[in-house]
Coordinates of C-alpha atoms and ligand atoms in Angstrom, one line a residue:
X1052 CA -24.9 3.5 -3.3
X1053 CA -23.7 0.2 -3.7
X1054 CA -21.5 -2.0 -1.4
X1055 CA -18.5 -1.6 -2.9
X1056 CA -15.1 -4.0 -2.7
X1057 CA -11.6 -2.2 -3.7
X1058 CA -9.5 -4.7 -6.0
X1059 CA -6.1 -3.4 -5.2
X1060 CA -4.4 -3.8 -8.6
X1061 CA -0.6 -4.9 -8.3
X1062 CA -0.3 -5.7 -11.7
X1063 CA -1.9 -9.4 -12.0
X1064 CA -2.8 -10.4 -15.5
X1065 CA -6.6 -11.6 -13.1
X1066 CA -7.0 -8.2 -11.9
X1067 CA -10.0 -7.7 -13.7
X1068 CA -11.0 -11.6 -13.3
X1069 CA -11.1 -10.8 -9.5
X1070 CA -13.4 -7.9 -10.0
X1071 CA -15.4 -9.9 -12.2
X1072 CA -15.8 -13.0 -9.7
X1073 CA -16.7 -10.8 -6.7
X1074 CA -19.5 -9.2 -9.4
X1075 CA -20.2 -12.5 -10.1
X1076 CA -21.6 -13.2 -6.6
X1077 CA -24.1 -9.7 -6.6
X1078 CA -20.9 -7.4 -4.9
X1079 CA -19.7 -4.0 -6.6
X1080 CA -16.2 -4.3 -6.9
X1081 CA -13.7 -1.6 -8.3
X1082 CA -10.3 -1.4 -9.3
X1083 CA -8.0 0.8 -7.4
X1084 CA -4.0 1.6 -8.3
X1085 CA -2.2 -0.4 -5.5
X1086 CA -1.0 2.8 -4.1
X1087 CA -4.4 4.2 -3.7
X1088 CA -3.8 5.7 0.1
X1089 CA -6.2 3.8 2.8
X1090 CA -7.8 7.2 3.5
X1091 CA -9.6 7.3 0.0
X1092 CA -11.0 3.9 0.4
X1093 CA -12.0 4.6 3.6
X1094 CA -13.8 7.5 1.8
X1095 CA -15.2 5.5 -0.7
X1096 CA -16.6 3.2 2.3
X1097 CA -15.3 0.0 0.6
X1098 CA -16.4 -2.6 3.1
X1099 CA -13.4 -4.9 2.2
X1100 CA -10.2 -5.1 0.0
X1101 CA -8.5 -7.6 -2.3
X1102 CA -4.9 -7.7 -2.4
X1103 CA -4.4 -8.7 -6.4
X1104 CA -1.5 -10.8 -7.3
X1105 CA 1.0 -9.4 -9.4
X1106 CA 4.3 -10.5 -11.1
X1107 CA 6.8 -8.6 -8.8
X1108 CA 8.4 -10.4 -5.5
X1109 CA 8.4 -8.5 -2.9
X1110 CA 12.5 -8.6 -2.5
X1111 CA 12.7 -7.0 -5.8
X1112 CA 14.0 -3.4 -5.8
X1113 CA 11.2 -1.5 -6.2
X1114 CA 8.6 -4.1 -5.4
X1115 CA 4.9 -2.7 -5.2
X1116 CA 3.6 -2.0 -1.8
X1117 CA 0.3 -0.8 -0.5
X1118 CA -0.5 1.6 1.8
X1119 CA 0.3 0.0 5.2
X1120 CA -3.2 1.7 6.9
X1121 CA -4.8 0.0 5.0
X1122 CA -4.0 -3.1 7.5
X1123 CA -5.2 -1.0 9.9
X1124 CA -8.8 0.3 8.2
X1125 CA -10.9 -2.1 10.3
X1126 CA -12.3 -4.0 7.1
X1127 CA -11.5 -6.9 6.4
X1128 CA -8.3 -7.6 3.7
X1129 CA -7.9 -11.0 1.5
X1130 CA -4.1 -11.0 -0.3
X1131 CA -4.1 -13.9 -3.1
X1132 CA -0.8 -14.8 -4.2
X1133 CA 1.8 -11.5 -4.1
X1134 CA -0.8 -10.0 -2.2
X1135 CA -0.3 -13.0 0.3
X1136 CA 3.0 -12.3 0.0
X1137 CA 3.5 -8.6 0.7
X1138 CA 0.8 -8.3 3.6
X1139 CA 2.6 -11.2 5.4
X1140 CA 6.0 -9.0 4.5
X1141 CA 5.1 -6.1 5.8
X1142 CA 3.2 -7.2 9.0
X1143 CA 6.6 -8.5 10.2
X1144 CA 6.1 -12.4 8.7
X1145 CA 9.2 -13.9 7.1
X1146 CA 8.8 -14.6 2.9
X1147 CA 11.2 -17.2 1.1
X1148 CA 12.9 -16.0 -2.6
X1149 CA 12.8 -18.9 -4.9
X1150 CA 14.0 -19.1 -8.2
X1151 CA 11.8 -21.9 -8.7
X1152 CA 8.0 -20.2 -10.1
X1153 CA 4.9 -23.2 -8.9
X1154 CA 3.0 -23.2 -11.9
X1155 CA -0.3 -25.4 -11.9
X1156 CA -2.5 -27.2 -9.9
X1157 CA -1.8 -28.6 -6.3
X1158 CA -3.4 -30.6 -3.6
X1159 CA -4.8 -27.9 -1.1
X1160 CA -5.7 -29.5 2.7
X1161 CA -8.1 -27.3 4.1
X1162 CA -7.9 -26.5 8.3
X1163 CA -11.2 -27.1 9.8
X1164 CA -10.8 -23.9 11.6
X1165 CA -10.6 -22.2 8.9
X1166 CA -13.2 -19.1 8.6
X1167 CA -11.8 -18.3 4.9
X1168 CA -12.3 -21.8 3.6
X1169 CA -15.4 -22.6 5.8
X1170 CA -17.8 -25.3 4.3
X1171 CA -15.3 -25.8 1.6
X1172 CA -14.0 -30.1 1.6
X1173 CA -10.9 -31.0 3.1
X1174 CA -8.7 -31.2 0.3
X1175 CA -9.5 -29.3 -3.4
X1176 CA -7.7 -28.4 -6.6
X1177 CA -6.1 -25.2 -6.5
X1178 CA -4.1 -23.1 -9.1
X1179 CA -0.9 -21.6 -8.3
X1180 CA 1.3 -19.2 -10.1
X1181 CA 4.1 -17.9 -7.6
X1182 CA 7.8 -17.8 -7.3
X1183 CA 8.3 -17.1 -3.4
X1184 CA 6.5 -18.7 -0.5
X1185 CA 6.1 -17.6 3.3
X1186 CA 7.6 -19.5 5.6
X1187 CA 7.1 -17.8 8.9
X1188 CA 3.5 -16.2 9.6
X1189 CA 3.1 -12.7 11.0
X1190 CA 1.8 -12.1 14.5
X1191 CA -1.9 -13.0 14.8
X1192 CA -1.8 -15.2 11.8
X1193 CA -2.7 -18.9 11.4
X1194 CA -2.3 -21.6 9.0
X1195 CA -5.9 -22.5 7.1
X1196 CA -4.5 -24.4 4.6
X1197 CA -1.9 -26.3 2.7
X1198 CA 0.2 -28.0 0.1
X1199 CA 2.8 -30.5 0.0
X1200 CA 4.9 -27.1 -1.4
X1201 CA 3.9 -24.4 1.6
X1202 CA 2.8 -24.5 5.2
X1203 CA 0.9 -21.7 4.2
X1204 CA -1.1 -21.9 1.7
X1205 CA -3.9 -20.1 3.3
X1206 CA -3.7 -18.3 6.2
X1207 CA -5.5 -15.6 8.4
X1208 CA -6.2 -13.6 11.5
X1209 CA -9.5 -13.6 12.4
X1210 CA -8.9 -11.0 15.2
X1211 CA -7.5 -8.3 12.6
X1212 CA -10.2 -9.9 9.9
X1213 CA -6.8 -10.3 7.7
X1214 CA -6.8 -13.3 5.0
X1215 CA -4.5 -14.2 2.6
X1216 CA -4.4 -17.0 -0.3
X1217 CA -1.5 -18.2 -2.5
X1218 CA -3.3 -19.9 -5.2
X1219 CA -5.7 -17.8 -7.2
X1220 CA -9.4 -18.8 -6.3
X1221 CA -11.0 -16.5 -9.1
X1222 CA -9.4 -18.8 -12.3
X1223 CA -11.6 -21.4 -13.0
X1224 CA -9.4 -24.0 -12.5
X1225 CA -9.7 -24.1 -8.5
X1226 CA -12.1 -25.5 -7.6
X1227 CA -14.7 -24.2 -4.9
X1228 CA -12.5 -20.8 -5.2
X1229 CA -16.3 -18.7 -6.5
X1230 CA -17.3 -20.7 -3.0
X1231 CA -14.1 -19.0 -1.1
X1232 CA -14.6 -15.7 -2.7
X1233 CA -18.7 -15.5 -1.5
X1234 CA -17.7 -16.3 2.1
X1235 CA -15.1 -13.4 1.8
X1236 CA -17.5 -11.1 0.4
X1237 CA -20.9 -12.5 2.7
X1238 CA -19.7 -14.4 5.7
X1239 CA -16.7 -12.0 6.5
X1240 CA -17.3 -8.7 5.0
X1241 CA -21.0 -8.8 5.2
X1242 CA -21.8 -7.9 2.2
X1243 CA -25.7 -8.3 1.0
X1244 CA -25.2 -9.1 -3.2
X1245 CA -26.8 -5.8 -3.8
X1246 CA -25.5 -5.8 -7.3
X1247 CA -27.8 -6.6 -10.3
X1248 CA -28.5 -5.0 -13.4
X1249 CA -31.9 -4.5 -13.5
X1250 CA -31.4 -1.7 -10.3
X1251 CA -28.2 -0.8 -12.0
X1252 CA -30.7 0.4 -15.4
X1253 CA -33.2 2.0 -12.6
X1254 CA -30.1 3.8 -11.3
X1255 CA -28.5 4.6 -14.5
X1256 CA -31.5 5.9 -16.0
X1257 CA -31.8 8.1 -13.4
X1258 CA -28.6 9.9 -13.4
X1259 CA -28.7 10.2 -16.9
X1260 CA -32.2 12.5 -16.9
X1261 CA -30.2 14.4 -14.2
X1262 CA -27.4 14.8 -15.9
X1263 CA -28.4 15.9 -19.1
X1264 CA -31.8 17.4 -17.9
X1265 CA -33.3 19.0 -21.4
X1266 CA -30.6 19.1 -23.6
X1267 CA -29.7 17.0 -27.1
X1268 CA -27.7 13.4 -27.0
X1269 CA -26.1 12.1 -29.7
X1270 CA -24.7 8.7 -30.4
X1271 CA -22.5 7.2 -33.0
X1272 CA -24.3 4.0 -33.4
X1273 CA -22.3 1.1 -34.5
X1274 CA -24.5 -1.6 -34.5
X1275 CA -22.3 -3.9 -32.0
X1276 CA -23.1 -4.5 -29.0
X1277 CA -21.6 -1.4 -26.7
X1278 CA -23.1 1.2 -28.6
X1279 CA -26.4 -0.6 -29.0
X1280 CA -26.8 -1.1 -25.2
X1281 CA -25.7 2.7 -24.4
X1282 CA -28.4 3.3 -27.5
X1283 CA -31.1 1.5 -25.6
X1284 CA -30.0 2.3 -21.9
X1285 CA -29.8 6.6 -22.8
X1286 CA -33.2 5.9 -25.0
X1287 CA -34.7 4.6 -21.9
X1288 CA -33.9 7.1 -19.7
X1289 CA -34.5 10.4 -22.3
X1290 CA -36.3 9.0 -25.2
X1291 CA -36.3 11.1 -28.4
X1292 CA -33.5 13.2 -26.7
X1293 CA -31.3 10.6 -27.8
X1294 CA -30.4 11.2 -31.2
X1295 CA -28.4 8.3 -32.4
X1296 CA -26.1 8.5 -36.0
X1297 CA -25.6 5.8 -37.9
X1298 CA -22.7 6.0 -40.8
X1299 CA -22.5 3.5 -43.8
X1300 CA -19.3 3.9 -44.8
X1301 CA -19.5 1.2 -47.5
X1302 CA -17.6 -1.0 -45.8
X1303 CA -20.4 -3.1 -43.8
X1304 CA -21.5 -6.2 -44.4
X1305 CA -24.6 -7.9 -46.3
X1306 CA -27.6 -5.7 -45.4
X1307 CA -25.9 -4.5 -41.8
X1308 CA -27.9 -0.8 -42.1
X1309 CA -31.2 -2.6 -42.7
X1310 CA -30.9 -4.6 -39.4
X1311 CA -29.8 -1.6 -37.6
X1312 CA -32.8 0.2 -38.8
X1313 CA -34.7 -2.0 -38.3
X1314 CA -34.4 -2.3 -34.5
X1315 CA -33.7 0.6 -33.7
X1316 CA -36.1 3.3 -35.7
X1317 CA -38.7 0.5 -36.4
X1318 CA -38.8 -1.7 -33.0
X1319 CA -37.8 0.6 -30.6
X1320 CA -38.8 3.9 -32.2
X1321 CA -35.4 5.9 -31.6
X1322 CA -34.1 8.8 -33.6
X1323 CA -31.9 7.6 -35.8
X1324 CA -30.0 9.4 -38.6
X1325 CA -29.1 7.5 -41.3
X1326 CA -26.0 8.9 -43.3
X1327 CA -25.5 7.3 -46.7
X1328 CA -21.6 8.1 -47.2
X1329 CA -19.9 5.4 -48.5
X1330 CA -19.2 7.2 -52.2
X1331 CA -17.3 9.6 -49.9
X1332 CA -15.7 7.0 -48.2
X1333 CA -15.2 4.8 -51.2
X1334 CA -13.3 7.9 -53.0
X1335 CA -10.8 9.0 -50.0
X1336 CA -9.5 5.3 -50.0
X1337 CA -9.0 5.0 -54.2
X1338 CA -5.5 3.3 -54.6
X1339 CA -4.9 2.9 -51.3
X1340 CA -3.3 -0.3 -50.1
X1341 CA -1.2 0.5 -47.2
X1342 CA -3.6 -1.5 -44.1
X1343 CA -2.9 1.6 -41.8
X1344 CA -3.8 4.4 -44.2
X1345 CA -6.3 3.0 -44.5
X1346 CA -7.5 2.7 -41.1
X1347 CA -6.7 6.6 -41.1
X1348 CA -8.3 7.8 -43.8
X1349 CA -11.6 5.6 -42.8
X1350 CA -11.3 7.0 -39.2
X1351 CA -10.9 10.6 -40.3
X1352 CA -13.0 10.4 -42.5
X1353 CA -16.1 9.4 -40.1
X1354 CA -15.1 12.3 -37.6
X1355 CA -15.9 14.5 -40.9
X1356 CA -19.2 13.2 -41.1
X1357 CA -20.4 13.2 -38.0
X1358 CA -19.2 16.4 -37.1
X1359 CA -21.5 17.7 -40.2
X1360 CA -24.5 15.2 -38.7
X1361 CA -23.8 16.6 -35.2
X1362 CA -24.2 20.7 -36.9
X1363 CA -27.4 19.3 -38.4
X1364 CA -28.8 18.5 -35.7
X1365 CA -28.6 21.9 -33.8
X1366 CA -27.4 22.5 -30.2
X1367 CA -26.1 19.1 -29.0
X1368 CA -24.4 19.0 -25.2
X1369 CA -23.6 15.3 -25.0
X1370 CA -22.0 12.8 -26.7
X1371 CA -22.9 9.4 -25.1
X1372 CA -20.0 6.4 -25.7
X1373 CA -20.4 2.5 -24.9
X1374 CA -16.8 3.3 -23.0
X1375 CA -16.5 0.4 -20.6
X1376 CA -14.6 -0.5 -17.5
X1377 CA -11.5 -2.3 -19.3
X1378 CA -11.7 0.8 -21.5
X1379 CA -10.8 3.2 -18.3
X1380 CA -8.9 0.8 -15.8
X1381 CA -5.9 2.5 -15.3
X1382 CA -3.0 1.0 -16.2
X1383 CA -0.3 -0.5 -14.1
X1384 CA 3.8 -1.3 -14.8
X1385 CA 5.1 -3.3 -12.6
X1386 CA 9.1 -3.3 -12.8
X1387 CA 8.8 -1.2 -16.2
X1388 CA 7.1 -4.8 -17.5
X1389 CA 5.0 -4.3 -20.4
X1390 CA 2.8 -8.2 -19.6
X1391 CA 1.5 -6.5 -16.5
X1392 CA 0.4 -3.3 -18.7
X1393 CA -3.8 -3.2 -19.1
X1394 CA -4.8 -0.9 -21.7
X1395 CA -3.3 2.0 -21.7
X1396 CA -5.7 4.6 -23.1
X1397 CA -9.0 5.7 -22.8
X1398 CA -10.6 5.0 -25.9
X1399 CA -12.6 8.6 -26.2
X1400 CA -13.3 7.5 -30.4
X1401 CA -10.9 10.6 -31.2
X1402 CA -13.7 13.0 -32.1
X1403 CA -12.2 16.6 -32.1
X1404 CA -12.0 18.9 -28.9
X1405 CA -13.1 21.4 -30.7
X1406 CA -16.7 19.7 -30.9
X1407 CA -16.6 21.0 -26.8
X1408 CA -19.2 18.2 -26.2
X1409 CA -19.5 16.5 -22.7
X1410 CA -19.0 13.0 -22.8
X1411 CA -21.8 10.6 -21.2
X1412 CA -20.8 7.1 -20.7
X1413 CA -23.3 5.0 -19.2
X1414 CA -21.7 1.8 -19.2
X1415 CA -18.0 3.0 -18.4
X1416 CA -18.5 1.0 -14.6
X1417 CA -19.1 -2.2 -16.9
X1418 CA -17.2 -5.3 -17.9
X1419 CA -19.0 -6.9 -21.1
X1420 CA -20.4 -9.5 -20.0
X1421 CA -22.4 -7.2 -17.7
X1422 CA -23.2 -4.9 -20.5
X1423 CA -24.9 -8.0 -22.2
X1424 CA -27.3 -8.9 -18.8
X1425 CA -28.5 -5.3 -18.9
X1426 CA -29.0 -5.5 -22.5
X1427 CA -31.0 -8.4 -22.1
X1428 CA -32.9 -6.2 -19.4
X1429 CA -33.4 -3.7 -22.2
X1430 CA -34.9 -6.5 -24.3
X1431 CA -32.7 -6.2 -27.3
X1432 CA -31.9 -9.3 -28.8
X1433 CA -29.5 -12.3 -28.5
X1434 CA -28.2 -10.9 -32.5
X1435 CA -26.9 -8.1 -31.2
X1436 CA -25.7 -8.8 -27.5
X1437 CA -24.1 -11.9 -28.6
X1438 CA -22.8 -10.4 -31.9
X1439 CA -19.4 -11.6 -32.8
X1440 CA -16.9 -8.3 -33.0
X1441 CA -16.1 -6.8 -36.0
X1442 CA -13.4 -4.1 -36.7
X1443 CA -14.6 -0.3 -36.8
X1444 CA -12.8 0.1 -40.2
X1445 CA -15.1 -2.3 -41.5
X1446 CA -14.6 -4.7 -44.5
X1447 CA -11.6 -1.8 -45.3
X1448 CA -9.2 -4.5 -43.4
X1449 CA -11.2 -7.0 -44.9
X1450 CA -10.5 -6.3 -48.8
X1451 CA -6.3 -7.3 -48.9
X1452 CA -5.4 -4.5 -51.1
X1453 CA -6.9 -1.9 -52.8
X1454 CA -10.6 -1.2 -52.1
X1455 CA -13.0 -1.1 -55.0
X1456 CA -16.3 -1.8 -55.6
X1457 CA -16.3 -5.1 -56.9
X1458 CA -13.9 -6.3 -54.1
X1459 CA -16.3 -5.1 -51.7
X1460 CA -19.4 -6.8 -53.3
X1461 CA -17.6 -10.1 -53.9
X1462 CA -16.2 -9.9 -49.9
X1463 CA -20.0 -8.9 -49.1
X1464 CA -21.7 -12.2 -50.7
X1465 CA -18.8 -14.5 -50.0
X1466 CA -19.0 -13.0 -46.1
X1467 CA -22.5 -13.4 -45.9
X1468 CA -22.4 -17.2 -46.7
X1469 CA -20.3 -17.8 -44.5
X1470 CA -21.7 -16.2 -41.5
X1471 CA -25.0 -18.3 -42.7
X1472 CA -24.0 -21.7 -42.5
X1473 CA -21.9 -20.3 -39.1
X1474 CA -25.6 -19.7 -37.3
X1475 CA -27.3 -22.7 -38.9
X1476 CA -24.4 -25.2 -37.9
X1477 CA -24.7 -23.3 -34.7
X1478 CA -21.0 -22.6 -34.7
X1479 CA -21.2 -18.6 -35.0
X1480 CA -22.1 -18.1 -31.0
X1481 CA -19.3 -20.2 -30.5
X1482 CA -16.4 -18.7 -31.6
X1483 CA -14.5 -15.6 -31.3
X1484 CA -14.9 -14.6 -34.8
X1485 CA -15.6 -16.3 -38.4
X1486 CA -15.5 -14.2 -41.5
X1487 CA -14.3 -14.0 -45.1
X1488 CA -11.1 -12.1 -46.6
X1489 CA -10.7 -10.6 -50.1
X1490 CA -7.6 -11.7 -51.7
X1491 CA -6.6 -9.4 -54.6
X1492 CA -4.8 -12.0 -56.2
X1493 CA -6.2 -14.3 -59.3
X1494 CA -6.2 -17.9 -59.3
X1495 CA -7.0 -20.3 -62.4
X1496 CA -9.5 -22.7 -62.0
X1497 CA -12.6 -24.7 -65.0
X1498 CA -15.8 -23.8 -65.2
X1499 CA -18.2 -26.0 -67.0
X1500 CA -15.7 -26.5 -70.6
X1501 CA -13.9 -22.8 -69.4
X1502 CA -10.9 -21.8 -67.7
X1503 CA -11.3 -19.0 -65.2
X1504 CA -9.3 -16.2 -64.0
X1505 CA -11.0 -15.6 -60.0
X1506 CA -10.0 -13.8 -57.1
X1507 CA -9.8 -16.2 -53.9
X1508 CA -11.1 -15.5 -50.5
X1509 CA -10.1 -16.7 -46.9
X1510 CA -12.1 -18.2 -44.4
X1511 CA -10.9 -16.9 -41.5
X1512 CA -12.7 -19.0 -38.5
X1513 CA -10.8 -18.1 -34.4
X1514 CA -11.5 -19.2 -30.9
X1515 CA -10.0 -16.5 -28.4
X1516 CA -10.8 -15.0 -25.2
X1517 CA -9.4 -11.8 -25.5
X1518 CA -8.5 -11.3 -28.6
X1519 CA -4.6 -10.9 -27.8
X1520 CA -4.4 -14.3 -28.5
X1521 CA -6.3 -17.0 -31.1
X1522 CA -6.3 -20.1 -32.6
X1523 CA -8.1 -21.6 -35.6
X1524 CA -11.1 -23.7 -35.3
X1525 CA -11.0 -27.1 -36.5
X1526 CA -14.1 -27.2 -37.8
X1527 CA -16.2 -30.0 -39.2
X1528 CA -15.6 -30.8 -42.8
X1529 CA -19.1 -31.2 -43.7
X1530 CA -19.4 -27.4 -42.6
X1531 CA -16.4 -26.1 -44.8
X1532 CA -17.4 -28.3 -48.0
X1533 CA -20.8 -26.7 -47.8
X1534 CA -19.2 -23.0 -47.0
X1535 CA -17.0 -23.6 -50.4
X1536 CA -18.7 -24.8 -52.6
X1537 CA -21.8 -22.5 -52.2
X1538 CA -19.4 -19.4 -52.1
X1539 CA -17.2 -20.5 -55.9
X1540 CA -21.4 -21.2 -56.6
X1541 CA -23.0 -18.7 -55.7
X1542 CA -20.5 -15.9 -55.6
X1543 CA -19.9 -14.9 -58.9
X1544 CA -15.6 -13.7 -59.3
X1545 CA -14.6 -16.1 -56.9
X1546 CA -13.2 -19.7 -58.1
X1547 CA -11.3 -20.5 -55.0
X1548 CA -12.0 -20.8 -51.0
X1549 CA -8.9 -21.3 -48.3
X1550 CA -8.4 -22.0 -45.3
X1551 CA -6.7 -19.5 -42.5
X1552 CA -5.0 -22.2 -40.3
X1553 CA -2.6 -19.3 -38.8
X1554 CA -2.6 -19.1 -34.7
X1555 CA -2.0 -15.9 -32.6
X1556 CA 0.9 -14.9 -32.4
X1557 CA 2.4 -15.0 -34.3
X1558 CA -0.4 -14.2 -37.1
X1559 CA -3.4 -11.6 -35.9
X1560 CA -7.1 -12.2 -36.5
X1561 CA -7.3 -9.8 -39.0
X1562 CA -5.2 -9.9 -42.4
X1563 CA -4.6 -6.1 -42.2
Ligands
LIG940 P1 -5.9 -8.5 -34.7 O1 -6.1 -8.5 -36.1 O2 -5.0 -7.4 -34.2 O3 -7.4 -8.2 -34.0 O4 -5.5 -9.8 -34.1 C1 -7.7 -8.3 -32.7 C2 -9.1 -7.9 -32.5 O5 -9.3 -6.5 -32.8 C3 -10.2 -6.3 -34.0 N1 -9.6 -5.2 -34.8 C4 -10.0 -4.0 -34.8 N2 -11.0 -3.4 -34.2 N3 -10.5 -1.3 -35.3 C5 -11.3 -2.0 -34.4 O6 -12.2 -1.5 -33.9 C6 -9.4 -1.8 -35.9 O7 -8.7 -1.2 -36.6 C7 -9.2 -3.2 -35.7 N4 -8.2 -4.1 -36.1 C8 -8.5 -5.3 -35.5 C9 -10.2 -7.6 -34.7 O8 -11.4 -7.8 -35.4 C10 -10.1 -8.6 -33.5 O9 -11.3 -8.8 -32.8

């Protein structure tokens, strides 16, 4: 059992950050509802708690609160921004309503008596993001720190081992803030940094041989990178109990099954079941143009075939996922406010009940970047760990339009270009996501002496971190000249290459 720190979530858009930074520094952290009662953590022998911000003031009407015992737990508490805010609250301090939100940096002066801020210089960066302020300290309390906005910037009571923060030290830009959060986690709630992946795959691979003992896995391999690190992690632990199912639907890209096989039944010898469906596929989506049909039809469609693949197999108990933490963090609404909302489902790949399989989901205590350590640990390559995403309906959302063969191979060779010169320029690890788009729309253009009649296709090239929002990547010239001109080349039905230059919002990544 790990050390563990709760993250008490009160609806902060950083929740998650926070959880990440205290992972970061070797320390399990996990995400608790910020109603979670103290006696459950106490059960779960956190060894500290983090107070999350949260877009709420405490003076609104029903303004989040935690349990009060937890105060009172004996470990020690850190509140950063409302968390500040509602500890000092309810521990009899005085908090100031402002209409007035401190967005940005500041000029922090650090106390030199500070335990919190210990070893960090006197005066830093920080980054705020707060309405109210406290402007009378609860009993106990001192000032560490502050700005030419509040007294009390930081403050704490070494005696109760209480702490609280009102700029966010886990967003990059406050500086020394990864320094604050280690001497939290080490210098006041002890903890050792007994967090890495390579016991976390010792671990894991453990409980799964318990867990499933001698029965059948299988696994709907995708080829990205959750479902190829579950692939590896359950192969590890059970070998050829793992059977793994790979589906070409039709709809994946240049020679995307022959990597897959590649590694996985060639390099590290797993059972993997091939299906070869994409005439099945290719027939339930004739003359469909409507984007979300289509997603339907390709989705139900997949549950079909696996669900014969899975009766081929025999008796099969499990079905393993690459479910991870985001996927299963509970979601909190703060004041009925949908911007403090983190997903809201648990994605469980809709696969029928009636299929009665347990679920086994390895990696469901992991944020991604996590996932990619371990499956670096598990020695599968930077191709796959680093892989940009793509969309589980495929090229489907990728062909505007109707879906036909000849779409589909023109998308294919135009896509496949373009994710070329993306690695050799060296752009591809650096962006979010770079790929082609079918436009089912004919442009004229001259050949040689001829006049042509060609479909066009997109480049569609973002930078995100998230995904919910994007922007378009200016990239170098030299790069698109060479994209364009070998795609009207080389690709033969295409006779014109633009140019996405749409931001999200309000456009999405995708064009269906
Ligand atoms: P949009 O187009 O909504 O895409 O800006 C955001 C991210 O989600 C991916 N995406 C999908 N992924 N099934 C998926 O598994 C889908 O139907 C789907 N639609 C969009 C998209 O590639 C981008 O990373």
């Amino acid at each position: 059992m790990h050390q563990t720190i709760a993250v008490l979530d009160f609806g902060s858009q950083y929740t998650q950050l926070i959880a990440r930074r205290i992972r970061e520094c070797h320390v399990y952290s996990k995400i608790y509802h910020h109603t979670t009662r103290a006696s459950v953590l106490k059960r779960d022998g956190v060894c500290g708690v983090v107070l999350s911000g949260g877009p709420s003031s405490v003076f609104a009407r029903k303004a989040p609160l935690p349990d009060k015992a937890v105060f009172e737990l004996g470990v020690p508490v850190l509140g950063i921004c409302y968390g500040l805010q509602v500890m000092a609250h309810l521990l009899g301090g005085e908090v100031e309503e402002t209409d007035r939100r401190e967005y940005g940096h500041s000029a922090l002066e650090v106390s030199p008596r500070s335990l919190l801020l210990d070893g960090i210089s006197r005066e830093i960066r920080v980054w705020n993001s707060h309405g109210d302020r406290v402007i009378r300290l609860p009993k106990g309390f001192t000032a560490a720190a502050k700005t030419a906005n509040s007294s009390y910037a930081a403050i704490e009571s070494r005696r109760k081992r209480l702490f609280g923060l009102q700029f966010h030290p886990e967003v990059s830009h406050t500086e020394q803030g990864r320094l604050i959060l280690q001497n939290f986690l080490t210098r006041i709630c002890g903890c050792r940094g007994d967090w890495s992946m390579a016991d976390f795959l010792e671990e894991s691979a453990r409980t799964i041989r318990e867990t499933v003992g001698d029965s059948k896995v299988i696994l709907g391999l995708s080829g990205g990178v959750d479902s190829s690190v579950a692939a590896a992690l359950i192969h590890r632990a059970i070998g050829r109990q793992l059977h793994c199912v790979f589906v070409d639907n039709g709809l994946l890209r240049l020679h995307e099954r022959d990597a897959v096989v590649n590694l996985f039944r060639r390099n590290f010898k797993m059972n993997l079941k091939v299906v070869r469906a994409s005439g099945l596929f290719l027939k339930k989506l004739r003359g469909v143009t409507d984007p979300e049909r289509k997603r339907k039809i390709i989705g139900r469609t997949f549950i079909e075939v696996f669900d014969d693949v899975v009766r081929s197999i025999g008796p099969v108990d499990f079905l393993a996922q690459g479910t991870l933490y985001p996927d299963v963090i509970e979601s909190v609404a703060i004041d009925g406010n949908p911007a403090s909302l983190i997903k809201s489902h648990h994605n469980v790949g809709g696969l029928p009940k009636r299929m009665k399989l347990k679920l086994l989901e390895p990696l469901r205590a992991l944020f991604k970047d996590e996932v990619r350590v371990l499956g670096g640990e598990l020695g599968l390559p930077k191709e796959v760990l680093m892989r940009q995403p793509f969309p589980g309906p495929g090229l489907g959302v990728r062909v505007v339009g109707e879906i036909t063969a000849r779409h589909l191979r023109v998308l294919r060779e135009a896509d496949a270009i373009l994710n070329e010169e993306m690695v050799r320029s060296g752009y591809y690890y650096k962006v979010w996501q770079s790929f082609a788009v079918f436009l089912p729309v004919r442009s004229v253009g001259v050949m040689g002496d001829k006049r042509t009649y060609e479909n066009v296709i997109v480049l569609r090239i973002v930078e995100s971190l998230d995904a919910m929002t994007a922007d378009w990547v200016r990239l170098p010239y030299e790069i698109l000249q060479t994209v364009s001109t070998r795609i009207i080349n080389e690709v033969k039905g295409v006779n014109r290459v633009c140019l996405d230059i749409s931001s999200k919002p309000p456009g999405t990544i995708e064009w269906e």
